[in-house]
Amino acid sequence: MCDKTAPGVQPETVAAAHGVASDAAFGAVAPPLYLSSTYEFAGYDEPRAYDYGRVGNPTRDLLAEAIAKLEEGAGAVLTPSGMAAIDLIVGRLPAGSLVLAPFDCYGGTMRLLKARAELRQIRLELVDQSNLELFETHLAARAALVLVESPSNPLMRVVDIAALSARARAVDARVVVDNTFLSPALQKPLSLGADYVLHSTTKFLNGHSDVIAGAVIAADADEHRALKHWANVTGAIAAPFDSWLTLRGLRTLFVRMERQEKNAMAIAELLAAHPAVVRVHYPGLAGHPDHALAARQQKGFGAMMSFELAGGVSAVQRFVRSVRTFTLAESLGGVESLVAHPATMTHLDMGAEARARAGIGDGLLRLSVGLEHIDDLRAGLQAGLSDC
Ligand SMILES: *Cc1c(COP(=O)(O)O)cnc(C)c1O
């Protein structure tokens, strides 16, 4: 395959057209889906560009190129889930390496890191990364890897990626940013100094809630090669069909993000003005503690938010019974709007103590705002809130 988008084109063009009309066999405009697990050798000791599907696959490689370009990295490795993307990086660390992760990170990430720490494969410190001085004292303990989630899930705390990366670099620690909540349409951590970006492509990059997959993008070409090699060694590779669906979803990333953010802003304003709501966590609101940092660091505020109901758990129960348009489900980043209750869903495994430390209360609800008409989103939310 030969990509026809010229070097240096705008990211919107990469998303819409990377690999379009690059099919040498028939001139297919939409890039074909190659499902074959194996490839014929041209002759004795003569492999072609591809030999075996774990090592490489044209459909997966096309998506990896597009995502690497969007994140401005040297290359991307596509994994079978977002968790596998994190584990691809963590699994390559020498035994006993110190990993710093946010105390309010995604529940699945915390579960993975704690499991690796219990097996003594890594040492783990859960820290408040918004406190840079405190963070530096942890860094000084010879951290090998710093995991950043910004904005964080579900409280939408924003970390100063450039400041944190500079401090990490000074002690030779690598920085990986989970960019799942914003996508490269709204934030480019590598340009802020991070070493790797990772994604649950399950979310905004695919955008249609029909794939579980992940990606790691490396700033450095040698690191990308090493990660690609490690994905082949461990077999942590994304399926061709999932890659094809994700490339199809990626085509509309920029317009989806733009409209979903617009809807999210209107929803955040509605929530902020509602008497049943005590707090709204959305960096796009001027009153959010990280609003200025988010405005500087991000190209937009995204479509994720959380809010606290004054009535606690019983209000949550009434809300989820009456809400319309928003579906009660885990996950995020799709074209449809979802509502989740972190304490009993996404962050259940974290345990009550860790949730309390991170500030995830039982009255907290998380929204992923989709592409429905804003009038229907407002009406659906009002239906839930009127019962609280
Ligand atoms: C969903 C999610 C993950 C895990 O990704 P999967 O594709 O579900 O394995 C990691 N980080 C964040 C921020 C997520 O939202």
Coordinates of C-alpha atoms in Angstrom, one line a residue, residues 2-253:
C2 CA 1.1 3.5 -0.7
D3 CA -0.4 6.4 1.1
K4 CA -1.2 9.3 -1.2
T5 CA -1.6 12.1 1.4
A6 CA 1.3 14.4 0.9
P7 CA 3.8 14.9 3.8
G8 CA 2.9 17.8 6.0
V9 CA -0.9 17.8 5.3
Q10 CA -3.2 19.0 8.0
P11 CA -4.3 16.4 10.7
E12 CA -7.9 16.6 9.5
T13 CA -6.6 15.4 6.1
V14 CA -4.7 12.5 7.6
A15 CA -7.8 11.3 9.5
A16 CA -10.0 11.6 6.5
A17 CA -7.7 10.3 3.8
H18 CA -4.6 8.4 5.0
G19 CA -4.4 5.3 2.8
V20 CA -7.3 6.3 0.6
A21 CA -6.9 5.1 -3.1
S22 CA -3.7 3.3 -2.2
D23 CA -4.8 -0.2 -3.3
A24 CA -2.4 -1.4 -6.0
A25 CA -4.4 -4.4 -7.0
F26 CA -7.8 -2.8 -8.0
G27 CA -7.6 0.9 -7.1
A28 CA -10.1 0.5 -4.3
V29 CA -10.7 4.0 -2.8
A30 CA -11.5 2.6 0.7
P31 CA -8.5 0.7 2.0
P32 CA -9.2 -3.1 1.8
L33 CA -9.4 -5.3 4.8
Y34 CA -6.6 -8.0 4.9
L35 CA -7.7 -10.8 7.1
S36 CA -5.1 -13.4 6.0
S37 CA -3.0 -14.7 8.9
T38 CA -0.1 -15.7 6.5
Y39 CA 1.5 -14.6 3.3
E40 CA 3.1 -16.5 0.4
F41 CA 6.9 -16.3 0.1
A42 CA 8.0 -15.2 -3.3
G43 CA 10.5 -18.1 -3.3
Y44 CA 13.2 -19.8 -1.3
D45 CA 14.3 -17.5 1.5
E46 CA 12.3 -14.6 -0.2
P47 CA 9.7 -13.2 2.2
R48 CA 7.6 -10.3 0.8
A49 CA 6.7 -7.2 2.8
Y50 CA 4.5 -9.4 5.1
D51 CA 5.1 -12.9 6.2
Y52 CA 2.9 -13.6 9.3
G53 CA 0.0 -11.7 10.8
R54 CA 1.3 -11.4 14.3
V55 CA 4.5 -9.6 12.9
G56 CA 2.6 -7.3 10.6
N57 CA -0.7 -6.8 8.8
P58 CA -1.4 -4.2 6.1
T59 CA -4.7 -3.1 7.5
R60 CA -3.3 -2.7 11.0
D61 CA -0.2 -0.9 9.7
L62 CA -2.2 1.6 7.8
L63 CA -4.2 2.5 11.0
A64 CA -0.9 2.6 13.0
E65 CA 0.6 5.1 10.4
A66 CA -2.5 7.3 10.6
I67 CA -2.5 7.4 14.4
A68 CA 1.3 8.0 14.6
K69 CA 0.9 10.9 12.2
L70 CA -1.9 12.4 14.2
E71 CA 0.0 12.1 17.5
E72 CA 3.2 13.4 15.8
G73 CA 5.1 10.3 16.9
A74 CA 7.7 8.1 15.2
G75 CA 5.3 5.2 15.1
A76 CA 2.4 3.4 16.7
V77 CA 1.8 -0.1 17.9
L78 CA -1.8 -1.3 18.0
T79 CA -2.9 -3.6 20.8
P80 CA -6.0 -5.7 21.5
S81 CA -7.2 -3.3 24.2
G82 CA -6.3 -0.2 26.0
M83 CA -5.1 -2.3 29.0
A84 CA -2.8 -4.2 26.7
A85 CA -1.4 -0.9 25.5
I86 CA -0.4 0.0 29.1
D87 CA 0.9 -3.4 29.7
L88 CA 3.0 -3.3 26.6
I89 CA 5.0 -0.4 28.1
V90 CA 5.0 -1.7 31.7
G91 CA 5.9 -5.3 30.7
R92 CA 9.2 -4.1 29.2
L93 CA 10.4 -2.4 32.4
P94 CA 13.3 -4.2 34.2
A95 CA 12.1 -6.0 37.3
G96 CA 11.6 -3.7 40.3
S97 CA 11.3 -0.5 38.3
L98 CA 9.5 2.3 40.1
V99 CA 6.3 3.4 38.4
L100 CA 4.5 6.6 39.4
A101 CA 0.8 6.7 38.5
P102 CA -2.0 9.1 39.5
F103 CA -4.0 8.2 42.6
D104 CA -7.2 8.9 40.6
C105 CA -6.4 7.0 37.4
Y106 CA -8.7 4.8 35.4
G107 CA -9.8 1.8 37.6
G108 CA -8.6 -0.8 35.1
T109 CA -5.2 0.9 35.0
M110 CA -4.9 0.9 38.8
R111 CA -5.9 -2.8 38.9
L112 CA -3.3 -3.7 36.3
L113 CA -0.5 -1.7 38.0
K114 CA -1.4 -3.1 41.5
A115 CA -1.4 -6.7 40.2
R116 CA 2.1 -6.2 38.6
A117 CA 3.3 -4.6 41.9
E118 CA 1.9 -7.5 43.9
L119 CA 3.9 -9.9 41.7
R120 CA 6.9 -7.7 42.5
Q121 CA 7.4 -7.0 38.8
I122 CA 7.3 -3.2 39.5
R123 CA 7.2 -0.9 42.5
L124 CA 4.2 1.4 42.4
E125 CA 3.5 4.8 43.9
L126 CA 0.1 6.4 43.5
V127 CA 0.6 10.1 43.6
D128 CA -1.2 13.4 43.2
Q129 CA 0.5 14.7 40.0
S130 CA -1.1 18.1 40.2
N131 CA 1.1 18.8 43.2
L132 CA 4.4 19.3 41.3
E133 CA 6.6 19.7 44.5
L134 CA 5.2 16.5 46.0
F135 CA 5.7 14.8 42.6
E136 CA 9.3 15.8 42.5
T137 CA 10.1 14.1 45.8
H138 CA 8.6 10.9 44.4
L139 CA 10.5 11.3 41.2
A140 CA 13.8 11.7 43.1
A141 CA 13.3 8.1 44.3
R142 CA 14.5 7.0 40.8
A143 CA 11.3 6.5 39.0
A144 CA 11.6 4.6 35.7
L145 CA 8.1 5.5 34.3
V146 CA 5.5 8.2 35.0
L147 CA 2.0 7.5 33.9
V148 CA -0.1 10.6 33.3
E149 CA -3.9 10.8 32.7
S150 CA -5.0 14.2 31.7
P151 CA -7.8 15.0 32.0
S152 CA -8.3 12.3 34.7
N153 CA -11.1 9.8 34.8
P154 CA -13.6 10.6 36.2
L155 CA -12.8 13.9 38.0
M156 CA -11.3 15.7 34.9
R157 CA -8.3 16.9 36.8
V158 CA -5.7 18.4 34.4
V159 CA -2.0 17.8 34.8
D160 CA 0.7 20.2 33.4
I161 CA 2.2 17.7 31.0
A162 CA 5.1 20.0 29.9
A163 CA 6.2 20.9 33.4
L164 CA 5.9 17.3 34.6
S165 CA 7.8 15.9 31.5
A166 CA 10.6 18.4 32.1
R167 CA 11.0 17.2 35.7
A168 CA 10.8 13.6 34.7
R169 CA 13.5 14.1 32.0
A170 CA 15.8 15.7 34.5
V171 CA 15.9 12.3 36.5
D172 CA 15.8 10.1 33.3
A173 CA 12.3 8.9 33.9
R174 CA 10.1 8.2 30.9
V175 CA 6.6 9.8 30.7
V176 CA 3.6 8.1 29.1
V177 CA 0.3 10.1 28.7
D178 CA -3.0 8.3 28.5
N179 CA -4.7 10.5 25.8
T180 CA -7.9 8.5 25.6
F181 CA -10.2 11.3 26.9
L182 CA -9.1 14.0 24.4
S183 CA -7.6 12.2 21.3
P184 CA -5.0 13.8 19.2
A185 CA -7.7 16.1 17.8
L186 CA -7.5 18.1 21.1
Q187 CA -4.2 17.3 22.8
K188 CA -0.7 16.2 21.6
P189 CA 1.3 15.0 24.6
L190 CA 4.5 14.2 22.6
S191 CA 4.7 17.9 21.5
L192 CA 4.5 18.7 25.2
G193 CA 7.5 16.5 26.0
A194 CA 6.1 13.1 26.8
D195 CA 7.9 10.0 25.6
Y196 CA 4.8 7.9 24.8
V197 CA 1.1 8.4 24.3
L198 CA -1.3 5.6 24.8
H199 CA -5.0 5.2 23.8
S200 CA -7.9 3.0 24.5
T201 CA -8.9 3.3 20.8
T202 CA -12.1 1.7 22.0
K203 CA -13.2 5.2 22.9
F204 CA -12.9 8.4 20.7
L205 CA -10.5 7.2 18.1
N206 CA -12.9 4.4 16.9
G207 CA -15.9 6.4 18.2
H208 CA -18.6 3.9 17.5
S209 CA -18.6 1.6 20.5
D210 CA -18.0 -1.5 18.4
V211 CA -14.3 -2.3 19.0
I212 CA -12.1 -3.0 22.0
A213 CA -8.5 -2.0 21.1
G214 CA -5.6 0.2 22.1
A215 CA -2.5 2.0 20.8
V216 CA 1.0 3.1 22.0
I217 CA 2.7 5.9 20.1
A218 CA 6.4 6.5 20.7
A219 CA 8.2 9.8 20.1
D220 CA 11.4 8.0 19.4
A221 CA 11.9 5.6 16.4
D222 CA 14.1 3.1 18.3
E223 CA 11.5 2.9 21.1
H224 CA 8.7 2.4 18.5
R225 CA 10.8 -0.5 17.0
A226 CA 11.3 -2.0 20.4
L227 CA 7.6 -1.8 21.3
K228 CA 6.6 -3.3 18.0
H229 CA 9.0 -6.1 18.6
W230 CA 7.6 -6.6 22.1
A231 CA 4.1 -6.8 20.7
N232 CA 5.2 -9.6 18.4
V233 CA 7.0 -11.4 21.2
T234 CA 4.0 -11.3 23.6
G235 CA 1.3 -11.5 20.9
A236 CA -0.4 -8.3 22.0
I237 CA -1.6 -7.3 18.6
A238 CA -4.9 -5.7 17.4
A239 CA -7.1 -7.8 15.1
P240 CA -7.3 -6.7 11.4
F241 CA -11.1 -6.3 11.4
D242 CA -10.9 -4.1 14.5
S243 CA -8.1 -2.1 12.9
W244 CA -10.3 -1.6 9.8
L245 CA -13.3 -0.5 11.8
T246 CA -11.1 1.9 13.8
L247 CA -9.6 3.5 10.6
R248 CA -13.2 3.9 9.4
G249 CA -14.2 5.5 12.7
L250 CA -11.1 7.7 12.6
R251 CA -12.2 9.3 9.4
T252 CA -14.7 11.5 11.3
L253 CA -12.7 12.1 14.4

